[in-house]
Amino acid sequence: MEPIFFKQSLNTKAEEFKKYLPVNVNLGYKTLAPYIVLCEDRYLAPILGERLLPTLADYYADKTSDTDNSHTDNTYYDKAIEYIQFAMVRLAYYSGYDVLSVQMSDTGASSKVDSEHRLYRYQEENIKKSLRNEGFNHLDMLVRYIEDNIDQFADFTASEYYSSNIRSLVPNLKTFQSIYNIDNSLLVFHKMRYYIKDVEMIDLPHAIGEATVSALMEASNNSSDWEYLRLLLRQYVVYKAVAASITELHYLPTEKGMLFESSDAGGYKEQVVSEQELVMTAGRLTERAERYLAIAINYLNKHTDVFPDYSTFTGGNSSTSEVIRRDNTGKRTFLA
């Protein structure tokens, strides 16, 4: 398979690659191309969707064709493809770094450089982190650029990524990051979307009713009362989603799971967090989420004229206590 946003004819000396990696990079097209295809399938396709991806791919193919002289430039598409190429080159190099750094033969694998010139482990890890972070940062920049110019990228509205975000209290990475730090990782946010969806479709309607949740998602309800409620429940959704990801997958939301990382001149070290610490962290996050929910419920009760659907849902019997109470029997975490 061939990449859809790079051409071999334009990379006889890796010209396109070198636009987005340091100029001293000496890497052949055929070497990196399989990893670019992998990253286009794994990271790019789920974001752009089945309509925008081929639209941009066809535009790139037409623009770089030697035979088509009828091509019309689109500056918006050009900018989007720049973001794509930057991200794909960096992520491809990151994905294939370990293999690209060795020579493989019938006798096995060996280093391409002698021991005197080899990097320390922590230096290699820093390079990989830089490639990964810059790649995903540019994917995030791509998404923001498309969203800011959505009238120029109408096909994006058909993507699952767009549809799942547009009707959500946590519509983008920036919103999630403002509440819980995930190092601005678009990959992590994409993984967390599954848990956000569950909280918004199961936990939230159970707490405040489906009608109130539906009204909450409507952009037309933009009064200060609705915005304050969104602010409270957005905090609830994020913390509840993170807690769920920890308890179900034993991950703090990172690519590698929940790790403490450190490095020194001798190398790079990772320490996996124990199950007990995972449970404690999940408990603290759940407690924080439920406190935000309690504040939101009090607010709903005090403004029944603004939120009549909630009053109908509770039948006027909702508690106004700011203290969260639950049966702690048999549980390893406790709430006051």
Short mmCIF file of N, CA, C and O in Angstrom, two decimals, residues 150-279:
data_model
loop_
_atom_site.label_atom_id
_atom_site.label_comp_id
_atom_site.label_asym_id
_atom_site.label_seq_id
_atom_site.Cartn_x
_atom_site.Cartn_y
_atom_site.Cartn_z
N ILE A 150 -15.34 25.38 9.13
CA ILE A 150 -16.20 24.24 8.82
C ILE A 150 -16.99 24.44 7.53
O ILE A 150 -17.34 23.46 6.85
N ASP A 151 -17.27 25.68 7.16
CA ASP A 151 -17.98 25.92 5.91
C ASP A 151 -17.16 25.52 4.69
O ASP A 151 -17.71 25.26 3.61
N GLN A 152 -15.82 25.44 4.87
CA GLN A 152 -14.95 25.02 3.78
C GLN A 152 -14.70 23.51 3.79
O GLN A 152 -14.12 22.97 2.85
N PHE A 153 -15.11 22.86 4.87
CA PHE A 153 -14.88 21.42 5.03
C PHE A 153 -16.20 20.73 5.39
O PHE A 153 -16.30 20.07 6.42
N ALA A 154 -17.20 20.90 4.55
CA ALA A 154 -18.53 20.38 4.85
C ALA A 154 -18.53 18.87 5.04
O ALA A 154 -19.32 18.34 5.83
N ASP A 155 -17.64 18.16 4.36
CA ASP A 155 -17.59 16.70 4.48
C ASP A 155 -17.22 16.25 5.89
O ASP A 155 -17.51 15.11 6.28
N PHE A 156 -16.58 17.14 6.65
CA PHE A 156 -16.16 16.77 8.00
C PHE A 156 -17.36 16.52 8.90
O PHE A 156 -17.29 15.72 9.84
N THR A 157 -18.48 17.19 8.62
CA THR A 157 -19.66 17.03 9.47
C THR A 157 -20.25 15.62 9.40
O THR A 157 -21.05 15.24 10.24
N ALA A 158 -19.85 14.86 8.37
CA ALA A 158 -20.34 13.47 8.24
C ALA A 158 -19.49 12.48 9.01
O ALA A 158 -19.85 11.30 9.12
N SER A 159 -18.38 12.93 9.58
CA SER A 159 -17.48 12.03 10.29
C SER A 159 -18.03 11.68 11.66
O SER A 159 -18.72 12.48 12.30
N GLU A 160 -17.73 10.49 12.13
CA GLU A 160 -18.15 10.07 13.47
C GLU A 160 -17.49 10.93 14.53
O GLU A 160 -18.09 11.23 15.56
N TYR A 161 -16.25 11.35 14.26
CA TYR A 161 -15.53 12.19 15.21
C TYR A 161 -16.30 13.50 15.45
O TYR A 161 -16.50 13.91 16.58
N TYR A 162 -16.74 14.12 14.37
CA TYR A 162 -17.46 15.39 14.49
C TYR A 162 -18.81 15.19 15.17
O TYR A 162 -19.17 15.94 16.08
N SER A 163 -19.55 14.19 14.73
CA SER A 163 -20.90 13.97 15.27
C SER A 163 -20.87 13.61 16.75
O SER A 163 -21.77 13.98 17.51
N SER A 164 -19.83 12.88 17.18
CA SER A 164 -19.75 12.50 18.59
C SER A 164 -19.32 13.67 19.46
O SER A 164 -19.62 13.70 20.66
N ASN A 165 -18.63 14.64 18.88
CA ASN A 165 -18.16 15.79 19.65
C ASN A 165 -19.16 16.93 19.70
O ASN A 165 -19.25 17.64 20.70
N ILE A 166 -19.89 17.13 18.60
CA ILE A 166 -20.73 18.32 18.49
C ILE A 166 -21.84 18.33 19.54
O ILE A 166 -22.21 19.38 20.06
N ARG A 167 -22.39 17.16 19.86
CA ARG A 167 -23.42 17.07 20.90
C ARG A 167 -22.82 16.46 22.15
O ARG A 167 -23.16 15.37 22.57
N SER A 168 -21.90 17.19 22.73
CA SER A 168 -21.24 16.73 23.94
C SER A 168 -20.89 17.92 24.80
O SER A 168 -20.62 19.02 24.30
N LEU A 169 -20.88 17.71 26.11
CA LEU A 169 -20.43 18.77 27.02
C LEU A 169 -18.92 18.96 26.93
O LEU A 169 -18.40 19.97 27.38
N VAL A 170 -18.24 17.97 26.37
CA VAL A 170 -16.78 18.05 26.22
C VAL A 170 -16.48 17.91 24.72
O VAL A 170 -16.09 16.85 24.24
N PRO A 171 -16.65 18.98 23.96
CA PRO A 171 -16.62 18.87 22.50
C PRO A 171 -15.24 18.76 21.88
O PRO A 171 -15.13 18.38 20.72
N ASN A 172 -14.19 19.06 22.63
CA ASN A 172 -12.86 19.04 22.03
C ASN A 172 -11.78 18.85 23.09
O ASN A 172 -12.04 18.89 24.30
N LEU A 173 -10.57 18.65 22.59
CA LEU A 173 -9.42 18.43 23.47
C LEU A 173 -9.17 19.62 24.39
O LEU A 173 -8.85 19.44 25.57
N LYS A 174 -9.31 20.82 23.87
CA LYS A 174 -9.06 22.02 24.67
C LYS A 174 -9.95 22.06 25.90
O LYS A 174 -9.49 22.40 27.00
N THR A 175 -11.21 21.70 25.75
CA THR A 175 -12.14 21.69 26.87
C THR A 175 -11.74 20.65 27.90
O THR A 175 -11.73 20.92 29.11
N PHE A 176 -11.41 19.44 27.44
CA PHE A 176 -10.99 18.37 28.35
C PHE A 176 -9.73 18.78 29.09
O PHE A 176 -9.63 18.63 30.32
N GLN A 177 -8.74 19.31 28.36
CA GLN A 177 -7.46 19.70 28.94
C GLN A 177 -7.61 20.79 29.99
O GLN A 177 -6.86 20.82 30.97
N SER A 178 -8.60 21.67 29.83
CA SER A 178 -8.82 22.75 30.80
C SER A 178 -9.29 22.22 32.14
O SER A 178 -9.19 22.90 33.16
N ILE A 179 -9.81 20.99 32.16
CA ILE A 179 -10.31 20.39 33.40
C ILE A 179 -9.33 19.35 33.95
O ILE A 179 -9.07 19.30 35.15
N TYR A 180 -8.81 18.52 33.06
CA TYR A 180 -7.92 17.44 33.50
C TYR A 180 -6.74 17.35 32.53
O TYR A 180 -6.93 17.28 31.32
N ASN A 181 -5.55 17.36 33.08
CA ASN A 181 -4.34 17.41 32.26
C ASN A 181 -4.04 16.06 31.61
O ASN A 181 -3.80 15.07 32.29
N ILE A 182 -4.05 16.04 30.27
CA ILE A 182 -3.64 14.85 29.52
C ILE A 182 -2.53 15.23 28.53
O ILE A 182 -2.38 14.63 27.47
N ASP A 183 -1.76 16.27 28.90
CA ASP A 183 -0.63 16.71 28.09
C ASP A 183 -1.02 17.06 26.66
O ASP A 183 -0.27 16.86 25.71
N ASN A 184 -2.25 17.59 26.52
CA ASN A 184 -2.74 18.01 25.21
C ASN A 184 -2.64 16.91 24.16
O ASN A 184 -2.39 17.17 22.98
N SER A 185 -2.85 15.68 24.57
CA SER A 185 -2.74 14.55 23.66
C SER A 185 -4.08 14.27 22.99
O SER A 185 -5.05 13.88 23.64
N LEU A 186 -4.12 14.45 21.66
CA LEU A 186 -5.32 14.15 20.91
C LEU A 186 -5.63 12.66 20.94
O LEU A 186 -6.79 12.26 20.95
N LEU A 187 -4.59 11.83 20.96
CA LEU A 187 -4.78 10.39 21.02
C LEU A 187 -5.48 9.99 22.31
O LEU A 187 -6.42 9.19 22.32
N VAL A 188 -5.05 10.56 23.43
CA VAL A 188 -5.67 10.26 24.71
C VAL A 188 -7.12 10.74 24.71
O VAL A 188 -8.03 10.04 25.16
N PHE A 189 -7.36 11.95 24.20
CA PHE A 189 -8.73 12.47 24.15
C PHE A 189 -9.61 11.57 23.31
O PHE A 189 -10.76 11.30 23.66
N HIS A 190 -9.07 11.08 22.22
CA HIS A 190 -9.84 10.18 21.35
C HIS A 190 -10.21 8.90 22.11
O HIS A 190 -11.33 8.39 21.99
N LYS A 191 -9.28 8.38 22.92
CA LYS A 191 -9.58 7.20 23.72
C LYS A 191 -10.63 7.52 24.80
O LYS A 191 -11.50 6.69 25.09
N MET A 192 -10.54 8.71 25.38
CA MET A 192 -11.46 9.07 26.45
C MET A 192 -12.88 9.32 25.94
O MET A 192 -13.83 9.30 26.72
N ARG A 193 -13.03 9.53 24.64
CA ARG A 193 -14.35 9.79 24.08
C ARG A 193 -15.34 8.67 24.41
O ARG A 193 -16.53 8.92 24.65
N TYR A 194 -14.87 7.43 24.45
CA TYR A 194 -15.76 6.30 24.76
C TYR A 194 -16.34 6.44 26.17
O TYR A 194 -17.52 6.16 26.40
N TYR A 195 -15.52 6.88 27.11
CA TYR A 195 -15.98 7.02 28.49
C TYR A 195 -16.84 8.26 28.66
O TYR A 195 -17.82 8.25 29.43
N ILE A 196 -16.50 9.33 27.96
CA ILE A 196 -17.33 10.53 27.99
C ILE A 196 -18.74 10.19 27.49
O ILE A 196 -19.74 10.60 28.08
N LYS A 197 -18.79 9.45 26.41
CA LYS A 197 -20.07 9.07 25.83
C LYS A 197 -20.90 8.27 26.82
O LYS A 197 -22.12 8.50 26.97
N ASP A 198 -20.29 7.32 27.51
CA ASP A 198 -21.02 6.51 28.48
C ASP A 198 -21.58 7.36 29.61
O ASP A 198 -22.73 7.18 30.04
N VAL A 199 -20.76 8.29 30.12
CA VAL A 199 -21.22 9.14 31.22
C VAL A 199 -22.39 10.00 30.76
O VAL A 199 -23.39 10.16 31.48
N GLU A 200 -22.29 10.55 29.56
CA GLU A 200 -23.33 11.45 29.07
C GLU A 200 -24.61 10.71 28.69
O GLU A 200 -25.71 11.28 28.76
N MET A 201 -24.49 9.45 28.30
CA MET A 201 -25.66 8.71 27.86
C MET A 201 -26.29 7.86 28.96
O MET A 201 -27.47 7.49 28.87
N ILE A 202 -25.52 7.56 30.02
CA ILE A 202 -26.02 6.67 31.07
C ILE A 202 -26.10 7.40 32.41
O ILE A 202 -27.18 7.56 32.99
N ASP A 203 -24.96 7.85 32.91
CA ASP A 203 -24.91 8.43 34.25
C ASP A 203 -25.66 9.76 34.34
O ASP A 203 -26.41 10.00 35.30
N LEU A 204 -25.44 10.63 33.37
CA LEU A 204 -26.04 11.96 33.43
C LEU A 204 -27.57 11.93 33.32
O LEU A 204 -28.25 12.56 34.15
N PRO A 205 -28.15 11.20 32.36
CA PRO A 205 -29.62 11.12 32.32
C PRO A 205 -30.21 10.50 33.58
O PRO A 205 -31.30 10.88 34.02
N HIS A 206 -29.49 9.53 34.16
CA HIS A 206 -29.97 8.91 35.39
C HIS A 206 -30.02 9.92 36.53
O HIS A 206 -30.88 9.84 37.41
N ALA A 207 -29.11 10.90 36.50
CA ALA A 207 -29.03 11.87 37.60
C ALA A 207 -29.98 13.05 37.42
O ALA A 207 -30.58 13.52 38.39
N ILE A 208 -30.14 13.54 36.18
CA ILE A 208 -30.93 14.76 35.99
C ILE A 208 -32.05 14.60 34.95
O ILE A 208 -32.80 15.56 34.72
N GLY A 209 -32.18 13.43 34.36
CA GLY A 209 -33.25 13.19 33.40
C GLY A 209 -32.84 13.43 31.96
O GLY A 209 -32.05 14.32 31.68
N GLU A 210 -33.40 12.63 31.06
CA GLU A 210 -33.05 12.72 29.65
C GLU A 210 -33.43 14.05 29.03
O GLU A 210 -32.71 14.59 28.19
N ALA A 211 -34.58 14.59 29.43
CA ALA A 211 -35.04 15.85 28.83
C ALA A 211 -34.10 17.00 29.16
O ALA A 211 -33.79 17.84 28.31
N THR A 212 -33.61 17.04 30.41
CA THR A 212 -32.68 18.10 30.79
C THR A 212 -31.35 17.94 30.08
O THR A 212 -30.75 18.92 29.65
N VAL A 213 -30.88 16.70 29.94
CA VAL A 213 -29.63 16.46 29.22
C VAL A 213 -29.77 16.89 27.77
O VAL A 213 -28.88 17.55 27.21
N SER A 214 -30.88 16.54 27.14
CA SER A 214 -31.10 16.92 25.75
C SER A 214 -31.12 18.43 25.59
O SER A 214 -30.51 18.98 24.66
N ALA A 215 -31.80 19.12 26.49
CA ALA A 215 -31.85 20.58 26.44
C ALA A 215 -30.47 21.18 26.69
O ALA A 215 -30.12 22.22 26.12
N LEU A 216 -29.71 20.51 27.54
CA LEU A 216 -28.38 20.99 27.89
C LEU A 216 -27.46 21.00 26.67
O LEU A 216 -26.57 21.85 26.55
N MET A 217 -27.67 20.07 25.75
CA MET A 217 -26.81 19.95 24.58
C MET A 217 -27.18 20.95 23.48
O MET A 217 -26.42 21.11 22.53
N GLU A 218 -28.33 21.59 23.61
CA GLU A 218 -28.76 22.52 22.59
C GLU A 218 -28.03 23.84 22.71
O GLU A 218 -28.01 24.47 23.75
N ALA A 219 -27.41 24.25 21.61
CA ALA A 219 -26.64 25.50 21.61
C ALA A 219 -27.53 26.72 21.84
O ALA A 219 -27.07 27.76 22.29
N SER A 220 -28.83 26.58 21.51
CA SER A 220 -29.74 27.72 21.66
C SER A 220 -29.95 28.10 23.12
O SER A 220 -30.31 29.23 23.43
N ASN A 221 -29.76 27.13 24.01
CA ASN A 221 -29.89 27.42 25.44
C ASN A 221 -28.57 27.99 25.96
O ASN A 221 -27.77 27.31 26.59
N ASN A 222 -28.33 29.26 25.66
CA ASN A 222 -27.03 29.86 25.96
C ASN A 222 -27.11 30.97 27.00
O ASN A 222 -26.23 31.83 27.06
N SER A 223 -28.15 30.96 27.82
CA SER A 223 -28.25 31.96 28.88
C SER A 223 -27.21 31.66 29.94
O SER A 223 -26.61 30.59 29.98
N SER A 224 -26.99 32.61 30.83
CA SER A 224 -26.00 32.43 31.89
C SER A 224 -26.37 31.27 32.81
O SER A 224 -25.49 30.58 33.33
N ASP A 225 -27.68 31.03 33.00
CA ASP A 225 -28.11 29.91 33.83
C ASP A 225 -27.67 28.59 33.22
O ASP A 225 -27.15 27.70 33.89
N TRP A 226 -27.90 28.43 31.91
CA TRP A 226 -27.53 27.20 31.23
C TRP A 226 -26.01 27.05 31.16
O TRP A 226 -25.48 25.95 31.31
N GLU A 227 -25.31 28.14 30.94
CA GLU A 227 -23.85 28.06 30.84
C GLU A 227 -23.23 27.64 32.18
O GLU A 227 -22.24 26.89 32.21
N TYR A 228 -23.78 28.14 33.28
CA TYR A 228 -23.25 27.74 34.59
C TYR A 228 -23.51 26.26 34.84
O TYR A 228 -22.65 25.54 35.35
N LEU A 229 -24.71 25.79 34.45
CA LEU A 229 -25.02 24.38 34.62
C LEU A 229 -24.07 23.52 33.76
O LEU A 229 -23.60 22.48 34.20
N ARG A 230 -23.83 23.96 32.53
CA ARG A 230 -22.90 23.24 31.66
C ARG A 230 -21.51 23.17 32.30
O ARG A 230 -20.84 22.14 32.24
N LEU A 231 -21.08 24.27 32.86
CA LEU A 231 -19.76 24.31 33.50
C LEU A 231 -19.66 23.27 34.60
O LEU A 231 -18.67 22.51 34.67
N LEU A 232 -20.68 23.18 35.45
CA LEU A 232 -20.67 22.22 36.55
C LEU A 232 -20.69 20.78 36.03
O LEU A 232 -19.91 19.93 36.47
N LEU A 233 -21.59 20.50 35.10
CA LEU A 233 -21.75 19.13 34.62
C LEU A 233 -20.61 18.71 33.71
O LEU A 233 -20.31 17.52 33.59
N ARG A 234 -19.98 19.66 33.06
CA ARG A 234 -18.79 19.33 32.26
C ARG A 234 -17.69 18.81 33.17
O ARG A 234 -16.99 17.85 32.84
N GLN A 235 -17.52 19.43 34.33
CA GLN A 235 -16.54 18.95 35.30
C GLN A 235 -16.89 17.54 35.76
O GLN A 235 -16.03 16.66 35.86
N TYR A 236 -18.19 17.32 36.00
CA TYR A 236 -18.64 15.99 36.42
C TYR A 236 -18.32 14.95 35.36
O TYR A 236 -17.78 13.88 35.68
N VAL A 237 -18.63 15.25 34.12
CA VAL A 237 -18.43 14.29 33.04
C VAL A 237 -16.95 13.94 32.88
O VAL A 237 -16.59 12.76 32.75
N VAL A 238 -16.08 14.93 32.91
CA VAL A 238 -14.64 14.67 32.71
C VAL A 238 -14.08 13.82 33.84
O VAL A 238 -13.43 12.80 33.60
N TYR A 239 -14.33 14.21 35.08
CA TYR A 239 -13.78 13.46 36.21
C TYR A 239 -14.37 12.05 36.29
O TYR A 239 -13.67 11.09 36.61
N LYS A 240 -15.65 11.93 35.99
CA LYS A 240 -16.29 10.62 36.01
C LYS A 240 -15.71 9.73 34.91
O LYS A 240 -15.47 8.53 35.11
N ALA A 241 -15.45 10.30 33.74
CA ALA A 241 -14.90 9.54 32.62
C ALA A 241 -13.48 9.07 32.93
O ALA A 241 -13.12 7.93 32.64
N VAL A 242 -12.68 9.94 33.51
CA VAL A 242 -11.31 9.55 33.85
C VAL A 242 -11.32 8.45 34.90
O VAL A 242 -10.56 7.47 34.81
N ALA A 243 -12.17 8.59 35.90
CA ALA A 243 -12.28 7.56 36.94
C ALA A 243 -12.69 6.22 36.33
O ALA A 243 -12.16 5.17 36.70
N ALA A 244 -13.61 6.24 35.39
CA ALA A 244 -14.06 5.01 34.74
C ALA A 244 -12.94 4.37 33.95
O ALA A 244 -12.77 3.14 33.95
N SER A 245 -12.13 5.18 33.27
CA SER A 245 -11.04 4.62 32.48
C SER A 245 -10.01 3.94 33.37
O SER A 245 -9.42 2.94 32.99
N ILE A 246 -9.81 4.47 34.56
CA ILE A 246 -8.85 3.88 35.48
C ILE A 246 -9.37 2.56 36.03
O ILE A 246 -8.67 1.55 36.04
N THR A 247 -10.61 2.56 36.48
CA THR A 247 -11.14 1.36 37.12
C THR A 247 -11.37 0.23 36.12
O THR A 247 -11.24 -0.94 36.45
N GLU A 248 -11.69 0.57 34.87
CA GLU A 248 -11.98 -0.47 33.88
C GLU A 248 -10.72 -0.96 33.18
O GLU A 248 -10.59 -2.15 32.87
N LEU A 249 -9.79 -0.07 32.90
CA LEU A 249 -8.60 -0.45 32.14
C LEU A 249 -7.32 -0.41 32.96
O LEU A 249 -6.25 -0.77 32.47
N HIS A 250 -7.45 0.04 34.21
CA HIS A 250 -6.27 0.24 35.05
C HIS A 250 -5.28 1.19 34.37
O HIS A 250 -4.07 1.01 34.44
N TYR A 251 -5.83 2.18 33.72
CA TYR A 251 -5.02 3.21 33.07
C TYR A 251 -5.35 4.57 33.65
O TYR A 251 -6.51 4.87 33.90
N LEU A 252 -4.34 5.37 33.88
CA LEU A 252 -4.56 6.79 33.88
C LEU A 252 -4.48 7.15 32.41
O LEU A 252 -3.67 6.56 31.70
N PRO A 253 -5.29 8.05 31.89
CA PRO A 253 -5.34 8.20 30.45
C PRO A 253 -4.06 8.74 29.82
O PRO A 253 -3.87 9.94 29.64
N THR A 254 -3.15 7.84 29.52
CA THR A 254 -1.96 8.13 28.73
C THR A 254 -1.82 6.99 27.73
O THR A 254 -2.50 5.98 27.83
N GLU A 255 -0.90 7.16 26.77
CA GLU A 255 -0.72 6.10 25.79
C GLU A 255 -0.19 4.82 26.43
O GLU A 255 -0.45 3.72 25.98
N LYS A 256 0.56 4.95 27.51
CA LYS A 256 1.21 3.79 28.12
C LYS A 256 0.49 3.30 29.37
O LYS A 256 0.89 2.30 29.95
N GLY A 257 -0.53 4.00 29.79
CA GLY A 257 -1.15 3.63 31.05
C GLY A 257 -0.68 4.57 32.15
O GLY A 257 -0.14 5.63 31.91
N MET A 258 -0.86 4.16 33.37
CA MET A 258 -0.52 5.01 34.50
C MET A 258 0.91 4.73 34.95
O MET A 258 1.20 3.69 35.52
N LEU A 259 1.79 5.68 34.65
CA LEU A 259 3.21 5.48 34.91
C LEU A 259 3.80 6.70 35.58
O LEU A 259 3.37 7.83 35.35
N PHE A 260 4.80 6.47 36.40
CA PHE A 260 5.69 7.53 36.83
C PHE A 260 6.94 7.42 35.98
O PHE A 260 7.49 6.34 35.82
N GLU A 261 7.40 8.54 35.41
CA GLU A 261 8.55 8.50 34.52
C GLU A 261 9.66 9.40 35.07
O GLU A 261 9.40 10.47 35.60
N SER A 262 10.90 8.95 34.92
CA SER A 262 12.04 9.75 35.33
C SER A 262 13.22 9.38 34.46
O SER A 262 13.29 8.31 33.87
N SER A 263 14.17 10.29 34.34
CA SER A 263 15.35 10.02 33.53
C SER A 263 16.56 10.67 34.18
O SER A 263 16.46 11.66 34.89
N ASP A 264 17.71 10.08 33.92
CA ASP A 264 18.98 10.65 34.37
C ASP A 264 20.03 10.27 33.35
O ASP A 264 19.73 9.70 32.30
N ALA A 265 21.27 10.59 33.64
CA ALA A 265 22.35 10.32 32.69
C ALA A 265 22.51 8.83 32.41
O ALA A 265 23.04 8.43 31.37
N GLY A 266 22.05 8.01 33.32
CA GLY A 266 22.21 6.58 33.14
C GLY A 266 21.13 5.91 32.34
O GLY A 266 21.26 4.77 31.94
N GLY A 267 20.03 6.63 32.09
CA GLY A 267 18.98 6.01 31.32
C GLY A 267 17.60 6.53 31.67
O GLY A 267 17.44 7.49 32.41
N TYR A 268 16.62 5.86 31.15
CA TYR A 268 15.21 6.26 31.26
C TYR A 268 14.45 5.20 32.04
O TYR A 268 14.59 4.01 31.77
N LYS A 269 13.68 5.63 33.02
CA LYS A 269 13.02 4.67 33.90
C LYS A 269 11.51 4.90 33.93
O LYS A 269 11.04 6.03 33.92
N GLU A 270 10.79 3.81 34.02
CA GLU A 270 9.34 3.86 34.16
C GLU A 270 8.92 2.97 35.32
O GLU A 270 9.46 1.88 35.48
N GLN A 271 7.99 3.45 36.10
CA GLN A 271 7.50 2.67 37.24
C GLN A 271 5.98 2.59 37.15
O GLN A 271 5.29 3.61 37.18
N VAL A 272 5.47 1.40 37.00
CA VAL A 272 4.03 1.21 36.90
C VAL A 272 3.38 1.45 38.26
O VAL A 272 3.88 1.00 39.29
N VAL A 273 2.26 2.16 38.26
CA VAL A 273 1.55 2.45 39.50
C VAL A 273 0.81 1.21 39.97
O VAL A 273 0.24 0.46 39.17
N SER A 274 0.81 0.98 41.27
CA SER A 274 0.19 -0.22 41.83
C SER A 274 -1.33 -0.17 41.72
O SER A 274 -1.92 0.91 41.58
N GLU A 275 -1.95 -1.34 41.82
CA GLU A 275 -3.41 -1.42 41.75
C GLU A 275 -4.05 -0.64 42.88
O GLU A 275 -5.09 0.00 42.70
N GLN A 276 -3.45 -0.68 44.07
CA GLN A 276 -4.00 0.06 45.21
C GLN A 276 -4.03 1.56 44.93
O GLN A 276 -5.02 2.23 45.22
N GLU A 277 -2.96 2.06 44.34
CA GLU A 277 -2.91 3.49 44.01
C GLU A 277 -3.92 3.83 42.92
O GLU A 277 -4.51 4.92 42.92
N LEU A 278 -4.09 2.92 41.97
CA LEU A 278 -5.08 3.13 40.92
C LEU A 278 -6.48 3.26 41.52
O LEU A 278 -7.25 4.15 41.16
N VAL A 279 -6.82 2.36 42.44
CA VAL A 279 -8.13 2.37 43.08
C VAL A 279 -8.32 3.67 43.88
O VAL A 279 -9.38 4.30 43.83
#
